[in-house]
Amino acid sequence: MLKYPRFRPTFRVERVPPDQVFLLSARDRFVLKGQLYYDIAPCLDGRHSSDEIVAQMAALPEGSMLNAYYALMQLAQKGYVIEAERAAETPERGQALGPGQALGPGQPVVGVEERAKASQGLGARVRVQLHVTAAVPEALHLELERFAQQLVERLAAALESTAGGPDLLASKLPDIILTDDYLHPELAAQNQAALERGRPWLLVKPLGEELWLGPLFVPGQTGCWECLAQRLRGNRPMEQWLESRPDRDCIQQSEPVPDGARWAIAQDRILQALTELPHQPDQLLSFHPEEPPRSHRFVQRPQCGVCQLPYSSPSSQRFTLPPPLQLQSCPKVFTADGGHRNQPPEQTLAQLALQVSPILGVVRELRAVGVDGALTDASPDEPAIAPAAVGDPDANPGANPEAESDEPGLPHGLLHTYIVAHDCGEVARDWAELKLNLQGRSAGKGKTRTQAKVSGICEAIERYSGIFRGDEPRRRASYRSLLAAQAAPIHPNAVMLFSESQYAHRETWNRGLKNMSHYVPEVFDVEAEIDWTPLWSLTEERHKYLPTAFCYYAYAEPFCKANSNGCAAGNTLEEAIFAGFFGTGRTGCRGNLVGRSGPASGSEAREF
């Protein structure tokens, strides 16, 4: 039994009434559910002994000393709490910065421009800024200031010692921004200022159990911080849900103060990155003490409203129709999985591997489903996830006959199955929905693991691509006005097919409904102005319009709701259309079988 228990300092601990405690770190997310855990959490700060905590819990209504001791034991066994140091928690620090040297949030460290070698054409000063949240304690803030000052001195020394032209971005050093959170609100202003000045900047998170370094933002060459933030937010569903709860109680937990050795390593990494990242600026590097370094691909959003021109908006006068679809004949290379693909799954997996990342990926997590239904993590470093290479059984299934990673089927004769977690586009409304978002909203199956992974990743990309972001091309108008303008609007119920009886009894049907997929919407108002999305009709070869609410997820309108039936992803546009067509046929046949008892005529793929 721990004498003075406290939560691990790497955890951010939050409570949500009535009985939930959330533990969040760089890699882990845990939820403690129960009134006892909720009551005991504020006491786990290292200042109260176990006996004192137990006595306090026993004094509560329905309290029990036995249950309290058992809860503490469980928390310790799982590693959620550790023994607190009774001495000062903050280790000794070096000499504090002198007067005028202390940094406030966002203030730069300057003054070494004169030390740069002007003869080599540098002409740029070294700028290091701090952007830290209020949760960072003062002692740690001082350590960061000292770290920043040391970094400036090392950068200046590196510039002075460089002969024959520096490698550090050749003619211009980037600003270096140190932060405790890559989503710090002040970074939006930093991003805008850098874009206006055309000045590159490097983002670094030296705090916590995992060091983050990069990407290097280069205006006009890479994406911007807003592009990065969009991916980061999508991969933090639990944090987003907590931030949406006004009743949450944040139990402050300070990040550990890194020792001198770790500070030096972090500075070495930054200096190395300034040499390497200019050649690969679109990389975020993560360093965990117990794992090899990882590289996460940073992707520029073509629709970004900050570093790219907005494509359109409801009020935009620049709205233009997308070009007509031009379909081409594509050879079928792979059909063994029941589909029709223009390349084998191993090649597709190699191309999509960069989309799998817990930090910046479209796919946050990929887990195999076992015989008993248990989920097993499939990290991006698994051979079947990483791009195909020598020694990868997926690259050459016959190279290693004893390898089990890609044998057809499982010992019990079933297919391989993967559950895929990804951005769902909106904050969960309740705990039940959050659990679904965390576990994964997409899945993949296949005769081999590679096929199953490709299936799952592609479905996740399909769902991700259908999320409404606000920058989609659309037109604001009423159904009647589009009809009068001969713009070919499609009435939403022409595709939803609700009956008059369903609309008439919708309130009774929707009352107490648990599955929103069965929700009957309001009757569509043909006079109401709404957003319309342009479509291309393959049969009529012209543009038509369908309500945006029916085309995208996370777009709230009471008269219709997007559905994934008939959506598909593919290696080519033609492949995706083909898969989507048969997806619609599959679900339509299911509805047909439910609605009729007589035989139905069959169809085959060659007919289409």
XYZ file of C-alpha atoms in Angstrom:
608
model
C 0.000 0.000 0.000
C 1.352 3.405 -0.979
C 1.855 5.760 1.935
C 1.231 9.043 0.114
C -0.474 8.209 -3.200
C -0.727 10.628 -6.067
C -1.726 10.354 -9.698
C 1.152 9.939 -12.090
C 2.422 13.418 -12.951
C 2.120 12.641 -16.664
C -1.659 12.362 -16.279
C -4.097 15.164 -16.827
C -6.943 14.280 -14.457
C -10.514 15.502 -14.918
C -13.805 14.614 -13.263
C -17.227 14.618 -14.902
C -20.246 14.245 -12.635
C -21.735 12.152 -11.380
C -19.117 9.389 -11.263
C -16.396 9.561 -13.940
C -12.669 10.320 -13.675
C -10.596 10.719 -16.845
C -6.830 10.123 -16.934
C -5.119 11.464 -20.054
C -1.471 11.345 -21.069
C 0.452 11.590 -24.329
C -0.295 7.963 -25.202
C -2.958 6.678 -22.819
C -6.601 7.420 -22.046
C -8.243 5.797 -19.021
C -11.678 6.235 -17.487
C -12.489 5.387 -13.864
C -16.205 4.940 -13.354
C -17.836 4.837 -9.938
C -18.797 7.185 -7.128
C -15.861 6.103 -4.966
C -13.303 6.937 -7.657
C -15.036 10.257 -8.261
C -14.870 11.153 -4.546
C -11.349 9.900 -3.981
C -9.697 11.589 -6.996
C -9.144 15.074 -5.445
C -7.343 13.460 -2.501
C -4.707 11.786 -4.675
C -2.342 14.758 -4.736
C 0.497 13.350 -2.616
C -0.349 15.481 0.403
C -2.691 12.999 2.074
C -1.704 9.613 3.449
C -3.629 6.508 2.459
C -5.043 6.244 5.982
C -6.254 9.837 5.862
C -7.898 9.263 2.487
C -9.603 6.087 3.685
C -10.908 7.815 6.798
C -12.278 10.659 4.700
C -14.005 8.244 2.295
C -15.459 6.205 5.165
C -17.054 9.344 6.586
C -19.082 9.888 3.411
C -22.641 8.551 3.110
C -22.483 4.849 2.284
C -18.707 5.051 2.744
C -16.628 1.969 3.476
C -13.033 1.709 4.691
C -12.685 -1.676 2.998
C -13.852 -0.347 -0.362
C -11.592 2.698 -0.073
C -8.502 0.577 0.658
C -9.414 -1.727 -2.222
C -9.792 1.222 -4.605
C -6.356 2.580 -3.649
C -4.830 -0.858 -4.111
C -6.396 -1.208 -7.563
C -5.190 2.227 -8.659
C -1.651 1.375 -7.534
C -1.642 -2.049 -9.203
C -2.696 -0.536 -12.519
C -0.011 2.133 -12.238
C -2.417 5.055 -12.158
C -1.050 6.313 -8.823
C 2.496 6.312 -7.466
C 4.251 7.194 -4.228
C 4.686 10.945 -3.854
C 7.983 12.461 -2.854
C 7.686 14.078 0.518
C 10.479 16.517 -0.239
C 9.927 19.448 -2.559
C 8.449 18.136 -5.775
C 10.476 20.536 -7.906
C 14.152 19.569 -8.322
C 16.875 22.125 -7.935
C 17.093 24.546 -10.787
C 19.974 26.525 -12.107
C 20.412 30.266 -11.947
C 17.158 32.003 -12.825
C 17.125 34.539 -15.626
C 18.147 37.984 -14.597
C 15.973 41.111 -14.654
C 14.658 41.821 -18.112
C 15.435 38.312 -19.315
C 12.281 36.562 -18.121
C 9.890 35.603 -20.852
C 6.165 35.991 -20.801
C 3.908 33.901 -23.003
C 4.666 34.546 -26.655
C 7.598 36.905 -25.992
C 10.698 36.243 -28.104
C 14.280 35.708 -27.021
C 16.350 37.994 -29.234
C 19.726 39.666 -29.192
C 21.970 37.241 -31.030
C 21.582 38.680 -34.514
C 24.922 40.400 -34.214
C 26.527 37.041 -33.475
C 25.365 35.503 -36.755
C 27.929 35.635 -39.493
C 26.747 38.399 -41.779
C 29.415 37.456 -44.323
C 27.536 34.208 -44.923
C 24.340 36.055 -45.727
C 22.364 34.955 -42.677
C 20.925 38.335 -41.816
C 18.274 36.672 -39.651
C 18.083 36.740 -35.901
C 17.410 33.728 -33.761
C 13.921 33.964 -32.300
C 12.579 31.587 -29.677
C 9.094 32.106 -28.248
C 7.136 30.508 -25.437
C 3.429 29.715 -25.629
C 2.340 27.851 -22.509
C -1.063 27.338 -20.935
C -2.082 28.553 -17.510
C -1.888 24.954 -16.260
C 1.925 25.052 -16.414
C 3.211 25.878 -12.900
C 5.489 28.842 -12.383
C 8.509 26.700 -11.533
C 8.228 24.828 -14.805
C 7.672 28.063 -16.700
C 10.996 29.325 -15.347
C 12.665 26.113 -16.479
C 11.271 26.641 -19.962
C 12.621 30.184 -20.027
C 16.039 28.889 -19.076
C 15.774 26.167 -21.705
C 14.886 28.773 -24.343
C 17.837 30.966 -23.404
C 20.224 28.012 -23.589
C 18.778 27.056 -26.963
C 19.399 30.545 -28.329
C 23.014 30.409 -27.159
C 23.559 27.010 -28.759
C 21.980 28.181 -32.009
C 24.182 31.255 -32.109
C 27.259 29.144 -31.411
C 26.281 26.720 -34.165
C 25.931 29.578 -36.637
C 29.315 31.025 -35.716
C 31.039 27.661 -36.091
C 29.495 26.896 -39.484
C 31.976 27.282 -42.298
C 31.356 27.472 -46.031
C 27.686 28.320 -45.746
C 25.362 27.091 -43.004
C 23.013 24.167 -43.411
C 20.510 25.760 -41.070
C 17.929 26.798 -43.655
C 20.707 28.371 -45.711
C 19.716 32.034 -45.631
C 16.956 32.176 -43.042
C 16.463 30.577 -39.665
C 12.893 29.817 -38.630
C 11.318 31.147 -35.500
C 11.259 28.418 -32.868
C 8.053 28.180 -30.850
C 8.100 26.202 -27.601
C 4.727 25.158 -26.232
C 3.135 22.676 -23.861
C 0.171 22.154 -26.200
C 0.161 22.129 -30.005
C -3.414 23.469 -29.844
C -2.532 26.471 -27.680
C -4.924 29.282 -28.725
C -2.084 31.821 -29.075
C -0.602 29.770 -31.909
C -3.377 30.940 -34.250
C -2.066 34.518 -34.046
C 1.525 33.290 -34.442
C 0.456 31.378 -37.550
C -1.249 34.408 -39.090
C 1.735 36.655 -38.388
C 4.157 34.154 -39.927
C 2.021 33.895 -43.073
C 1.881 37.674 -43.418
C 5.663 38.014 -42.988
C 6.456 34.941 -45.065
C 8.645 33.694 -42.230
C 9.080 29.960 -41.477
C 8.658 28.666 -37.949
C 9.295 25.420 -36.108
C 6.905 24.117 -33.452
C 8.329 22.167 -30.482
C 6.753 20.560 -27.394
C 9.595 19.754 -24.975
C 7.288 18.937 -22.049
C 5.621 15.690 -21.062
C 6.655 12.102 -21.541
C 6.848 12.525 -25.330
C 8.855 15.189 -27.135
C 7.212 16.592 -30.268
C 9.309 18.332 -32.886
C 7.985 19.900 -36.061
C 6.578 20.346 -38.514
C 8.485 23.195 -40.061
C 5.901 25.652 -41.373
C 7.147 27.356 -44.546
C 4.629 29.856 -45.989
C 3.889 29.103 -49.622
C 5.500 25.668 -49.425
C 3.815 23.691 -46.634
C 0.513 23.766 -44.832
C -0.009 26.079 -41.883
C -0.845 25.590 -38.214
C -4.580 25.594 -38.962
C -4.050 22.578 -41.249
C -2.213 20.861 -38.407
C -4.803 21.803 -35.784
C -7.638 20.302 -37.818
C -5.967 16.870 -37.751
C -4.948 17.165 -34.098
C -8.466 18.020 -32.935
C -9.904 15.105 -34.868
C -7.564 12.703 -33.090
C -8.482 13.984 -29.622
C -12.132 12.932 -29.246
C -11.940 12.504 -25.487
C -10.331 15.907 -24.951
C -12.892 17.547 -27.226
C -15.731 15.915 -25.319
C -14.309 17.028 -21.978
C -13.887 20.598 -23.195
C -17.550 20.633 -24.212
C -18.621 19.771 -20.663
C -19.076 22.920 -18.526
C -19.495 20.748 -15.426
C -16.072 19.104 -15.667
C -13.632 19.537 -12.814
C -9.985 19.700 -13.844
C -7.608 18.407 -11.174
C -4.356 20.182 -11.936
C -1.432 17.891 -12.572
C 1.935 19.423 -13.343
C 4.072 17.894 -16.028
C 7.359 16.489 -14.737
C 10.280 18.909 -14.830
C 12.773 17.281 -17.204
C 16.265 16.832 -15.849
C 19.326 18.414 -17.384
C 20.068 15.393 -19.545
C 16.633 15.457 -21.132
C 16.852 19.195 -21.782
C 20.176 18.626 -23.553
C 18.696 15.822 -25.654
C 15.764 18.041 -26.615
C 18.126 20.818 -27.675
C 20.187 18.334 -29.698
C 17.031 17.161 -31.441
C 16.065 20.729 -32.318
C 19.500 21.532 -33.752
C 19.439 18.321 -35.765
C 15.933 19.068 -37.019
C 16.968 22.509 -38.245
C 19.423 20.739 -40.514
C 17.130 17.917 -41.672
C 13.602 19.365 -41.692
C 14.238 21.904 -44.496
C 14.522 18.872 -46.786
C 11.410 17.253 -45.260
C 9.446 20.086 -43.627
C 6.183 18.125 -43.628
C 7.183 15.843 -40.757
C 6.231 15.853 -37.092
C 8.752 13.819 -35.106
C 7.782 12.235 -31.790
C 10.293 10.893 -29.283
C 9.195 8.599 -26.468
C 11.812 7.321 -23.980
C 10.575 3.724 -24.317
C 10.075 3.619 -28.093
C 12.023 4.402 -31.256
C 11.415 7.826 -32.816
C 8.371 8.110 -35.062
C 7.679 10.322 -38.035
C 4.148 11.573 -38.708
C 3.271 13.039 -42.106
C 1.859 16.576 -42.048
C -0.563 17.251 -44.908
C -1.618 20.629 -46.247
C -5.379 21.040 -46.576
C -6.231 22.379 -50.048
C -9.439 23.815 -48.542
C -7.704 25.638 -45.658
C -9.268 29.066 -45.240
C -6.060 30.525 -43.756
C -3.186 29.452 -46.012
C -5.325 28.629 -49.078
C -8.073 30.602 -50.806
C -11.494 29.366 -49.674
C -13.133 27.313 -52.410
C -16.575 28.645 -51.619
C -18.968 29.512 -48.844
C -22.741 29.931 -48.642
C -22.396 33.676 -49.144
C -19.519 33.520 -51.611
C -19.987 35.195 -54.981
C -17.069 33.153 -56.378
C -19.007 29.906 -56.433
C -18.283 27.850 -59.514
C -19.500 24.412 -60.456
C -16.938 21.603 -60.293
C -15.889 20.184 -63.672
C -17.842 17.270 -65.167
C -16.627 13.770 -64.359
C -14.678 12.114 -67.142
C -14.608 8.359 -66.567
C -11.947 6.152 -68.125
C -11.614 2.428 -68.594
C -9.295 0.861 -66.002
C -7.866 -2.673 -66.119
C -8.837 -5.038 -63.299
C -5.650 -6.317 -61.650
C -6.992 -7.813 -58.428
C -10.373 -9.521 -57.936
C -9.562 -12.184 -55.317
C -11.364 -10.335 -52.522
C -14.680 -10.186 -54.335
C -14.091 -6.638 -55.558
C -12.598 -5.188 -58.710
C -9.321 -3.316 -58.071
C -6.753 -1.820 -60.401
C -3.860 -2.787 -58.115
C -3.161 -5.443 -55.433
C -3.895 -4.636 -51.759
C -0.180 -4.678 -50.858
C 0.416 -1.709 -53.150
C -2.623 0.151 -51.835
C -1.501 -0.416 -48.246
C 1.952 0.958 -49.017
C 0.369 4.119 -50.429
C -2.005 4.585 -47.490
C 0.472 3.813 -44.696
C 1.156 7.523 -44.145
C -2.521 8.029 -43.292
C -2.138 5.921 -40.117
C -0.916 7.976 -37.153
C -2.303 8.602 -33.649
C -1.255 12.247 -34.005
C -1.806 13.390 -37.597
C -3.388 10.451 -39.377
C -6.819 10.144 -40.925
C -6.730 6.773 -39.150
C -5.949 7.171 -35.478
C -5.894 3.511 -34.519
C -6.150 0.131 -36.218
C -6.987 -2.942 -34.128
C -7.450 -6.583 -35.052
C -10.550 -8.415 -33.851
C -9.689 -11.757 -32.253
C -11.684 -14.968 -32.141
C -13.191 -13.954 -28.804
C -13.975 -10.444 -30.008
C -11.002 -8.925 -28.169
C -9.193 -6.067 -29.889
C -5.436 -6.088 -30.438
C -3.514 -2.946 -31.339
C -1.970 -2.911 -34.790
C 0.610 -0.158 -34.624
C 1.763 1.788 -37.712
C 5.164 0.095 -37.337
C 3.802 -3.374 -38.059
C 5.177 -4.752 -41.330
C 1.705 -4.949 -42.804
C 1.005 -1.283 -42.041
C 4.313 0.268 -43.049
C 5.117 0.609 -46.761
C 6.013 -2.741 -48.293
C 9.720 -3.440 -47.981
C 12.239 -6.283 -47.959
C 11.248 -8.808 -45.320
C 7.619 -7.735 -45.348
C 5.458 -10.839 -45.829
C 2.804 -8.671 -47.468
C 5.255 -7.582 -50.158
C 5.944 -11.166 -51.169
C 3.655 -13.706 -49.475
C 5.789 -16.588 -50.713
C 9.038 -15.239 -49.285
C 8.404 -16.578 -45.804
C 6.043 -19.562 -45.811
C 6.134 -19.786 -42.022
C 4.987 -16.205 -41.510
C 1.458 -15.973 -40.129
C 0.868 -12.280 -40.768
C -0.858 -12.758 -44.129
C -2.056 -16.340 -44.356
C -5.579 -16.631 -45.796
C -8.184 -16.911 -43.096
C -7.788 -17.704 -39.422
C -7.369 -21.078 -37.700
C -11.109 -21.170 -37.035
C -11.903 -20.498 -40.698
C -13.186 -16.902 -40.416
C -11.979 -13.774 -42.180
C -9.547 -11.255 -40.757
C -11.307 -8.207 -39.315
C -10.011 -4.808 -38.165
C -11.721 -2.020 -36.264
C -10.578 1.468 -37.282
C -10.771 4.636 -35.174
C -10.833 8.003 -36.937
C -12.218 11.533 -36.745
C -16.027 11.433 -36.666
C -16.448 15.129 -37.386
C -18.418 16.195 -34.328
C -18.170 16.169 -30.558
C -19.958 13.234 -28.956
C -23.277 14.145 -27.359
C -22.945 11.736 -24.450
C -20.695 9.102 -22.929
C -22.225 6.266 -24.954
C -21.509 8.056 -28.236
C -17.997 8.947 -27.089
C -17.254 5.275 -26.430
C -18.311 4.429 -29.980
C -16.074 7.178 -31.373
C -13.135 5.949 -29.302
C -13.575 2.299 -30.253
C -13.872 3.023 -33.959
C -16.655 3.789 -36.406
C -15.194 1.907 -39.374
C -14.091 -1.664 -40.010
C -12.424 -3.821 -42.630
C -12.473 -7.499 -43.517
C -10.498 -9.733 -45.847
C -9.112 -13.172 -46.537
C -5.684 -11.885 -45.506
C -4.616 -9.306 -42.963
C -3.442 -6.975 -45.693
C -6.826 -7.080 -47.404
C -8.578 -6.467 -44.079
C -6.345 -3.517 -43.235
C -6.796 -1.951 -46.657
C -10.551 -2.426 -46.361
C -10.636 -0.757 -42.934
C -8.346 2.143 -43.842
C -10.273 2.848 -47.043
C -13.603 2.852 -45.226
C -12.161 5.276 -42.660
C -10.930 7.571 -45.462
C -14.361 7.349 -47.081
C -16.101 8.384 -43.836
C -13.490 11.066 -43.120
C -13.958 12.555 -46.591
C -17.686 12.868 -45.965
C -17.380 15.065 -42.865
C -18.693 18.604 -43.272
C -15.950 21.170 -42.540
C -17.594 24.393 -43.734
C -15.435 24.905 -46.832
C -17.344 22.646 -49.217
C -18.707 24.054 -52.519
C -22.403 24.763 -52.014
C -25.165 27.111 -53.056
C -27.707 28.812 -50.792
C -31.245 28.746 -52.181
C -34.700 27.268 -51.772
C -35.894 24.200 -53.625
C -38.581 26.197 -55.405
C -36.124 28.899 -56.575
C -33.683 26.308 -57.944
C -36.548 24.586 -59.697
C -37.598 27.891 -61.270
C -34.011 28.485 -62.404
C -33.932 25.015 -63.976
C -30.946 24.101 -61.796
C -32.212 20.520 -61.356
C -32.571 20.291 -57.570
C -33.334 16.848 -56.141
C -36.050 16.753 -53.503
C -34.519 15.082 -50.409
C -37.398 12.639 -50.062
C -36.750 11.438 -53.602
C -33.689 9.694 -52.145
C -34.865 9.146 -48.549
C -38.228 7.626 -49.600
C -40.145 8.225 -46.366
C -43.870 7.577 -46.654
C -46.643 9.998 -45.712
C -47.552 7.659 -42.874
C -44.014 7.806 -41.464
C -44.046 11.599 -41.545
C -47.493 11.684 -39.939
C -46.410 9.496 -37.017
C -42.814 10.747 -36.717
C -43.169 12.181 -33.201
C -44.456 8.889 -31.826
C -41.791 6.932 -33.688
C -38.907 9.205 -32.640
C -39.919 9.309 -28.983
C -37.336 7.401 -27.001
C -35.409 6.415 -30.120
C -31.916 5.167 -29.239
C -30.514 4.629 -32.729
C -30.541 7.898 -34.680
C -30.189 5.944 -37.927
C -33.914 5.206 -37.552
C -34.858 8.861 -37.037
C -37.722 10.184 -39.170
C -36.960 13.848 -40.042
C -39.243 16.826 -40.409
C -41.184 17.347 -43.613
C -39.052 19.297 -46.081
C -40.048 22.931 -46.649
C -39.667 23.761 -50.341
C -39.604 27.505 -49.546
C -36.807 27.337 -46.948
C -33.360 28.551 -47.982
C -30.779 25.838 -47.394
C -27.353 24.789 -48.653
C -27.246 22.701 -51.825
C -24.279 20.635 -53.020
C -23.601 20.275 -56.775
C -23.538 16.723 -58.141
C -22.738 15.278 -61.548
C -25.309 12.921 -63.041
C -23.635 10.100 -64.954
C -26.892 9.170 -66.673
C -28.050 12.665 -67.677
C -24.521 14.124 -67.996
C -25.312 17.385 -66.231
C -25.043 19.008 -62.820
C -27.791 18.599 -60.267
C -28.187 19.737 -56.667
C -28.842 17.735 -53.513
C -29.229 19.210 -49.986
C -25.812 19.502 -48.345
C -27.284 17.992 -45.183
C -27.824 14.748 -47.089
C -24.294 14.736 -48.559
C -22.121 15.275 -45.475
C -21.919 13.981 -41.926
C -22.007 16.403 -38.984
C -24.190 18.919 -40.859
C -27.223 19.498 -38.689
C -30.531 19.976 -40.483
C -33.875 18.660 -39.226
C -35.183 17.475 -42.607
C -32.501 14.945 -43.600
C -29.343 13.187 -42.470
C -26.320 11.809 -44.305
C -25.931 8.056 -44.635
C -22.855 6.040 -45.588
C -24.803 3.535 -47.704
C -23.580 3.831 -51.275
C -20.366 5.654 -50.325
C -17.025 4.085 -51.210
C -13.305 4.772 -51.592
C -11.056 3.371 -54.292
C -7.653 3.574 -55.917
C -9.301 5.424 -58.808
C -12.497 7.386 -59.298
C -13.919 4.598 -61.444
C -13.123 1.980 -58.811
C -14.813 4.042 -56.102
C -17.947 4.561 -58.223
C -18.125 0.851 -58.975
C -17.811 -0.078 -55.286
C -20.332 2.570 -54.259
C -22.830 1.337 -56.829
C -22.672 -2.201 -55.494
C -22.810 -0.910 -51.938
C -26.113 0.723 -52.802
C -27.282 -2.462 -54.486
C -26.335 -4.522 -51.449
C -28.241 -2.365 -48.976
C -31.131 -1.944 -51.403
C -31.424 -5.700 -51.798
C -31.456 -6.059 -48.039
C -34.338 -3.591 -47.811
C -36.069 -5.361 -50.677
C -35.820 -8.713 -48.923
C -37.196 -7.224 -45.720
C -40.112 -5.652 -47.559
C -41.168 -8.578 -49.739
C -41.563 -12.332 -49.453
C -41.615 -13.295 -53.120
C -38.586 -14.078 -55.310
C -36.570 -11.243 -56.851
C -34.765 -11.268 -60.181
C -30.974 -11.384 -59.884
C -28.282 -9.267 -61.520
C -24.601 -9.822 -62.148
C -21.673 -7.427 -62.283
C -21.110 -7.975 -65.999
C -24.538 -6.465 -66.714
C -23.229 -3.095 -65.567
